[in-house]
mmCIF file of C-alpha atoms in Angstrom:
data_model
loop_
_atom_site.group_PDB
_atom_site.id
_atom_site.type_symbol
_atom_site.label_atom_id
_atom_site.label_comp_id
_atom_site.label_asym_id
_atom_site.label_seq_id
_atom_site.Cartn_x
_atom_site.Cartn_y
_atom_site.Cartn_z
ATOM 1 C CA MET A 1 81.884 95.523 100.231
ATOM 2 C CA GLN A 2 81.978 94.471 96.581
ATOM 3 C CA ASN A 3 80.892 90.976 95.583
ATOM 4 C CA ASP A 4 82.841 88.819 93.141
ATOM 5 C CA ALA A 5 81.017 90.203 90.098
ATOM 6 C CA GLY A 6 81.514 93.792 91.243
ATOM 7 C CA THR A 7 85.232 93.225 91.665
ATOM 8 C CA LEU A 8 85.503 91.622 88.223
ATOM 9 C CA LEU A 9 83.448 94.429 86.664
ATOM 10 C CA ARG A 10 85.865 97.049 87.972
ATOM 11 C CA SER A 11 88.936 95.010 87.027
ATOM 12 C CA PHE A 12 87.740 94.458 83.461
ATOM 13 C CA LEU A 13 86.792 98.127 83.086
ATOM 14 C CA ASN A 14 90.231 99.148 84.338
ATOM 15 C CA SER A 15 92.043 96.809 81.967
ATOM 16 C CA SER A 16 89.906 97.779 78.984
ATOM 17 C CA PHE A 17 90.277 101.516 79.570
ATOM 18 C CA ARG A 18 94.014 101.313 80.207
ATOM 19 C CA LYS A 19 94.732 99.383 77.017
ATOM 20 C CA GLN A 20 93.406 102.246 74.912
ATOM 21 C CA SER A 21 96.003 104.042 72.830
ATOM 22 C CA GLN A 22 97.610 107.198 74.171
ATOM 23 C CA ARG A 23 95.995 109.094 71.293
ATOM 24 C CA ARG A 24 92.528 107.982 72.337
ATOM 25 C CA ILE A 25 93.169 108.867 75.963
ATOM 26 C CA ARG A 26 94.449 112.291 74.913
ATOM 27 C CA ASP A 27 91.405 112.846 72.693
ATOM 28 C CA PHE A 28 89.125 111.851 75.566
ATOM 29 C CA GLY A 29 90.928 113.939 78.190
ATOM 30 C CA GLY A 30 91.933 116.944 76.132
ATOM 31 C CA TYR A 31 95.143 118.961 76.003
ATOM 32 C CA GLU A 32 94.114 121.195 78.876
ATOM 33 C CA ILE A 33 91.187 120.902 81.256
ATOM 34 C CA GLY A 34 88.124 121.008 79.003
ATOM 35 C CA LYS A 35 90.123 121.998 75.910
ATOM 36 C CA ARG A 36 90.235 120.126 72.580
ATOM 37 C CA ARG A 37 88.358 117.069 73.851
ATOM 38 C CA GLN A 38 87.063 114.728 71.116
ATOM 39 C CA PRO A 39 83.751 113.185 72.292
ATOM 40 C CA HIS A 40 83.558 110.788 69.337
ATOM 41 C CA VAL A 41 86.262 108.536 70.869
ATOM 42 C CA ILE A 42 83.926 107.712 73.757
ATOM 43 C CA HIS A 43 81.965 105.290 71.573
ATOM 44 C CA ALA A 44 85.095 103.410 70.463
ATOM 45 C CA ILE A 45 86.299 103.123 74.068
ATOM 46 C CA ALA A 46 82.831 101.962 75.158
ATOM 47 C CA ARG A 47 82.665 99.285 72.446
ATOM 48 C CA ASP A 48 86.031 97.852 73.517
ATOM 49 C CA ALA A 49 84.936 97.771 77.159
ATOM 50 C CA ALA A 50 81.612 96.144 76.251
ATOM 51 C CA ASP A 51 83.468 93.384 74.363
ATOM 52 C CA PHE A 52 85.431 92.570 77.517
ATOM 53 C CA LEU A 53 82.456 92.669 79.845
ATOM 54 C CA CYS A 54 80.114 90.628 77.641
ATOM 55 C CA THR A 55 82.762 87.975 77.064
ATOM 56 C CA HIS A 56 83.571 87.389 80.708
ATOM 57 C CA LEU A 57 80.457 88.353 82.669
ATOM 58 C CA ASP A 58 76.792 87.422 82.534
ATOM 59 C CA ILE A 59 74.959 90.738 82.141
ATOM 60 C CA LYS A 60 71.217 91.291 82.402
ATOM 61 C CA ALA A 61 69.007 94.340 82.011
ATOM 62 C CA LYS A 62 65.528 94.123 83.566
ATOM 63 C CA GLY A 63 66.025 90.388 84.022
ATOM 64 C CA ARG A 64 66.888 89.671 80.387
ATOM 65 C CA PRO A 65 70.323 89.155 78.771
ATOM 66 C CA ALA A 66 71.819 92.505 77.833
ATOM 67 C CA SER A 67 73.056 93.033 74.287
ATOM 68 C CA LYS A 68 76.645 94.101 73.638
ATOM 69 C CA ALA A 69 75.322 97.243 71.957
ATOM 70 C CA GLY A 70 73.222 98.020 75.018
ATOM 71 C CA VAL A 71 76.209 97.593 77.344
ATOM 72 C CA ALA A 72 78.355 99.797 75.091
ATOM 73 C CA PHE A 73 75.644 102.481 75.074
ATOM 74 C CA ALA A 74 75.486 102.458 78.888
ATOM 75 C CA ILE A 75 79.282 102.692 79.194
ATOM 76 C CA ALA A 76 79.313 105.607 76.745
ATOM 77 C CA GLU A 77 76.631 107.384 78.772
ATOM 78 C CA ALA A 78 78.704 106.919 81.931
ATOM 79 C CA LEU A 79 81.866 108.205 80.238
ATOM 80 C CA CYS A 80 79.985 111.274 79.046
ATOM 81 C CA ASN A 81 79.426 112.119 82.721
ATOM 82 C CA VAL A 82 83.166 112.157 83.506
ATOM 83 C CA SER A 83 84.180 115.708 84.357
ATOM 84 C CA ASP A 84 86.654 117.670 82.251
ATOM 85 C CA GLU A 85 89.112 117.750 85.145
ATOM 86 C CA LEU A 86 88.981 114.011 85.818
ATOM 87 C CA ALA A 87 89.197 113.198 82.093
ATOM 88 C CA TYR A 88 92.297 115.385 81.755
ATOM 89 C CA ARG A 89 93.966 113.624 84.710
ATOM 90 C CA LEU A 90 93.759 110.369 82.760
ATOM 91 C CA THR A 91 96.268 111.767 80.295
ATOM 92 C CA TRP A 92 98.836 111.791 83.126
ATOM 93 C CA ARG A 93 98.283 108.034 83.631
ATOM 94 C CA ASP A 94 97.274 108.949 87.193
ATOM 95 C CA ASP A 95 96.332 105.741 89.101
ATOM 96 C CA LYS A 96 93.740 107.467 91.275
ATOM 97 C CA ALA A 97 92.098 109.066 88.248
ATOM 98 C CA TRP A 98 91.779 105.656 86.570
ATOM 99 C CA ARG A 99 90.250 104.157 89.725
ATOM 100 C CA ASP A 100 87.809 107.065 90.035
ATOM 101 C CA VAL A 101 86.678 106.707 86.419
ATOM 102 C CA CYS A 102 86.286 102.925 86.708
ATOM 103 C CA GLU A 103 84.315 103.319 89.923
ATOM 104 C CA SER A 104 81.977 105.950 88.471
ATOM 105 C CA VAL A 105 81.322 103.844 85.357
ATOM 106 C CA ALA A 106 80.822 100.676 87.444
ATOM 107 C CA VAL A 107 78.338 102.396 89.769
ATOM 108 C CA PHE A 108 76.419 103.748 86.757
ATOM 109 C CA LEU A 109 76.267 100.286 85.142
ATOM 110 C CA GLU A 110 75.223 98.594 88.380
ATOM 111 C CA GLY A 111 72.343 101.063 88.585
ATOM 112 C CA CYS A 112 70.803 99.827 85.328
ATOM 113 C CA MET A 113 72.140 96.285 84.896
ATOM 114 C CA GLU A 114 72.849 93.122 86.856
ATOM 115 C CA PHE A 115 76.267 91.493 86.702
ATOM 116 C CA ASP A 116 77.278 87.962 87.572
ATOM 117 C CA ARG A 117 80.414 85.966 86.923
ATOM 118 C CA LYS A 118 80.403 83.216 84.335
ATOM 119 C CA PRO A 119 79.509 79.798 85.767
ATOM 120 C CA TYR A 120 82.443 77.743 87.032
ATOM 121 C CA ASP A 121 83.136 75.124 84.381
ATOM 122 C CA GLY A 122 84.942 72.373 86.275
ATOM 123 C CA SER A 123 88.339 71.468 87.675
ATOM 124 C CA LEU A 124 91.238 73.741 86.861
ATOM 125 C CA THR A 125 93.541 70.724 87.052
ATOM 126 C CA ALA A 126 92.083 69.020 83.967
ATOM 127 C CA GLN A 127 94.797 68.084 81.490
ATOM 128 C CA SER A 128 92.828 68.353 78.263
ATOM 129 C CA ASP A 129 90.423 70.799 76.649
ATOM 130 C CA TYR A 130 89.842 72.880 79.778
ATOM 131 C CA ASN A 131 89.320 76.592 79.864
ATOM 132 C CA GLY A 132 89.537 76.811 76.093
ATOM 133 C CA TRP A 133 93.024 75.259 75.839
ATOM 134 C CA LYS A 134 93.957 71.951 74.270
ATOM 135 C CA SER A 135 96.078 69.423 76.134
ATOM 136 C CA TRP A 136 99.286 70.474 74.336
ATOM 137 C CA GLU A 137 98.673 74.104 75.320
ATOM 138 C CA VAL A 138 98.467 73.521 79.099
ATOM 139 C CA ILE A 139 101.184 75.316 81.085
ATOM 140 C CA ALA A 140 103.770 72.742 82.193
ATOM 141 C CA SER A 141 104.548 72.464 85.909
ATOM 142 C CA GLY A 142 108.178 73.434 85.374
ATOM 143 C CA GLU A 143 107.506 76.457 83.165
ATOM 144 C CA ARG A 144 108.436 79.834 84.662
ATOM 145 C CA PRO A 145 107.756 83.400 83.461
ATOM 146 C CA SER A 146 110.753 85.246 82.018
ATOM 147 C CA GLY A 147 109.475 88.840 82.070
ATOM 148 C CA LYS A 148 109.467 91.423 84.841
ATOM 149 C CA TRP A 149 106.278 91.416 86.930
ATOM 150 C CA ARG A 150 105.370 94.167 89.411
ATOM 151 C CA HIS A 151 102.360 95.173 91.478
ATOM 152 C CA ALA A 152 99.651 96.877 89.416
ATOM 153 C CA TRP A 153 98.984 99.443 92.142
ATOM 154 C CA LYS A 154 102.200 100.783 93.659
ATOM 155 C CA GLU A 155 100.476 102.205 96.721
ATOM 156 C CA LYS A 156 98.393 99.056 97.316
ATOM 157 C CA PRO A 157 100.429 95.852 96.900
ATOM 158 C CA GLY A 158 98.329 92.713 96.565
ATOM 159 C CA ASP A 159 97.414 89.861 94.246
ATOM 160 C CA ASP A 160 97.449 92.048 91.143
ATOM 161 C CA PHE A 161 100.479 92.266 88.813
ATOM 162 C CA ILE A 162 101.508 93.757 85.463
ATOM 163 C CA GLY A 163 104.172 92.061 83.320
ATOM 164 C CA PHE A 164 106.754 93.843 81.186
ATOM 165 C CA ASP A 165 109.033 92.839 78.331
ATOM 166 C CA GLY A 166 111.591 95.608 78.704
ATOM 167 C CA GLU A 167 109.446 98.761 78.660
ATOM 168 C CA THR A 168 106.479 97.120 76.903
ATOM 169 C CA CYS A 169 103.491 95.993 78.953
ATOM 170 C CA MET A 170 102.604 92.382 78.121
ATOM 171 C CA GLY A 171 99.517 92.027 80.280
ATOM 172 C CA ARG A 172 98.081 91.726 83.741
ATOM 173 C CA ILE A 173 97.211 88.958 86.198
ATOM 174 C CA PHE A 174 95.075 89.183 89.321
ATOM 175 C CA LYS A 175 93.440 86.786 91.786
ATOM 176 C CA ILE A 176 89.755 86.503 92.588
ATOM 177 C CA GLU A 177 88.806 84.098 95.378
ATOM 178 C CA PHE A 178 85.563 82.166 94.990
ATOM 179 C CA THR A 179 83.893 80.103 97.680
ATOM 180 C CA ASP A 180 82.937 77.325 95.263
ATOM 181 C CA ALA A 181 86.186 76.932 93.343
ATOM 182 C CA ASP A 182 89.903 76.499 93.740
ATOM 183 C CA GLU A 183 92.276 79.449 93.481
ATOM 184 C CA ARG A 184 91.771 81.262 90.203
ATOM 185 C CA TRP A 185 94.084 83.835 88.589
ATOM 186 C CA TYR A 186 92.660 85.924 85.766
ATOM 187 C CA TRP A 187 94.939 87.163 83.003
ATOM 188 C CA LEU A 188 94.540 89.907 80.404
ATOM 189 C CA ILE A 189 96.667 90.664 77.346
ATOM 190 C CA SER A 190 97.586 94.296 76.762
ATOM 191 C CA ALA A 191 96.112 94.991 73.325
ATOM 192 C CA ASP A 192 97.642 97.567 70.975
ATOM 193 C CA GLY A 193 95.178 97.198 68.123
ATOM 194 C CA SER A 194 97.210 94.520 66.338
ATOM 195 C CA PRO A 195 95.455 91.432 64.900
ATOM 196 C CA ARG A 196 94.724 88.777 67.558
ATOM 197 C CA LEU A 197 95.719 85.888 65.201
ATOM 198 C CA GLY A 198 93.278 83.563 66.942
ATOM 199 C CA TRP A 199 94.658 84.142 70.446
ATOM 200 C CA PRO A 200 92.246 85.023 73.285
ATOM 201 C CA ALA A 201 92.653 88.347 75.073
ATOM 202 C CA ALA A 202 91.692 87.134 78.553
ATOM 203 C CA GLY A 203 91.138 84.010 80.619
ATOM 204 C CA TYR A 204 92.149 82.364 83.863
ATOM 205 C CA GLU A 205 94.620 79.827 85.213
ATOM 206 C CA ALA A 206 95.084 77.888 88.449
ATOM 207 C CA SER A 207 98.064 79.886 89.760
ATOM 208 C CA ALA A 208 99.923 83.168 89.421
ATOM 209 C CA ARG A 209 102.835 81.332 87.781
ATOM 210 C CA SER A 210 100.685 79.698 85.106
ATOM 211 C CA ALA A 211 98.731 82.924 84.479
ATOM 212 C CA ALA A 212 101.973 84.881 83.971
ATOM 213 C CA CYS A 213 103.295 82.160 81.673
ATOM 214 C CA ARG A 214 100.056 82.230 79.680
ATOM 215 C CA VAL A 215 100.358 85.989 79.180
ATOM 216 C CA GLU A 216 103.960 85.646 78.040
ATOM 217 C CA ARG A 217 103.203 82.767 75.661
ATOM 218 C CA ILE A 218 100.493 84.766 73.912
ATOM 219 C CA TYR A 219 102.433 88.036 73.967
ATOM 220 C CA PHE A 220 105.552 86.550 72.364
ATOM 221 C CA ALA A 221 103.444 84.636 69.808
ATOM 222 C CA LEU A 222 101.817 87.920 68.790
ATOM 223 C CA VAL A 223 105.205 89.666 68.618
ATOM 224 C CA LYS A 224 106.432 86.933 66.255
ATOM 225 C CA GLY A 225 103.214 87.040 64.230
ATOM 226 C CA GLU A 226 102.433 83.410 65.052
ATOM 227 C CA GLU A 227 98.808 82.388 64.571
ATOM 228 C CA ARG A 228 97.183 80.050 67.082
ATOM 229 C CA ILE A 229 96.466 76.687 65.483
ATOM 230 C CA VAL A 230 93.874 74.453 67.117
ATOM 231 C CA TYR A 231 93.471 70.977 65.681
ATOM 232 C CA GLY A 232 90.303 68.963 65.973
#
């Protein structure tokens, strides 16, 4: 059974890999099994994944904090071990293929590094300057998401959802239960390579409703080209 950190590791790997462009996925997987694969994209994919992991997890190698470059190198090594057949299945957007890749990379990383979740930083009900947001940015109790949200895994419904604006994926929310904290819903923005304009790409909220609203707020701000302004 996976612990909290193991579950987060796999979730962040899944989100990071899936937000890669279709071109990158095609270059990684090839145009037929083992044909026209472009190994150089592995390092770009690994760097993106390392950014996610190092931002949201405490990672150690041999008891010392792991560098982002070291994590990226390990992810790249794991991706190099993905078979031609499995890599090609990723180009179909096959859910099982994505899970298999995430699992193989996670197992490889857990063999050479230690992962732990970031320390809990206080009450999720704080009204000011909590979780990186200022008081005027807190999700209001009456705010409701406007997009279409569906289960992330069609064959395994649960506390894991993807939000859409029409046909465009806005982001993902999922719940992780901790024994020492209130309910916590993580959210991730689906990145397309556009400038972040000061907005974070991931975080957490106290409920599914507020997490979905947070995703939509950031997504629509990015669509409009609105930069996040933080005073003080």
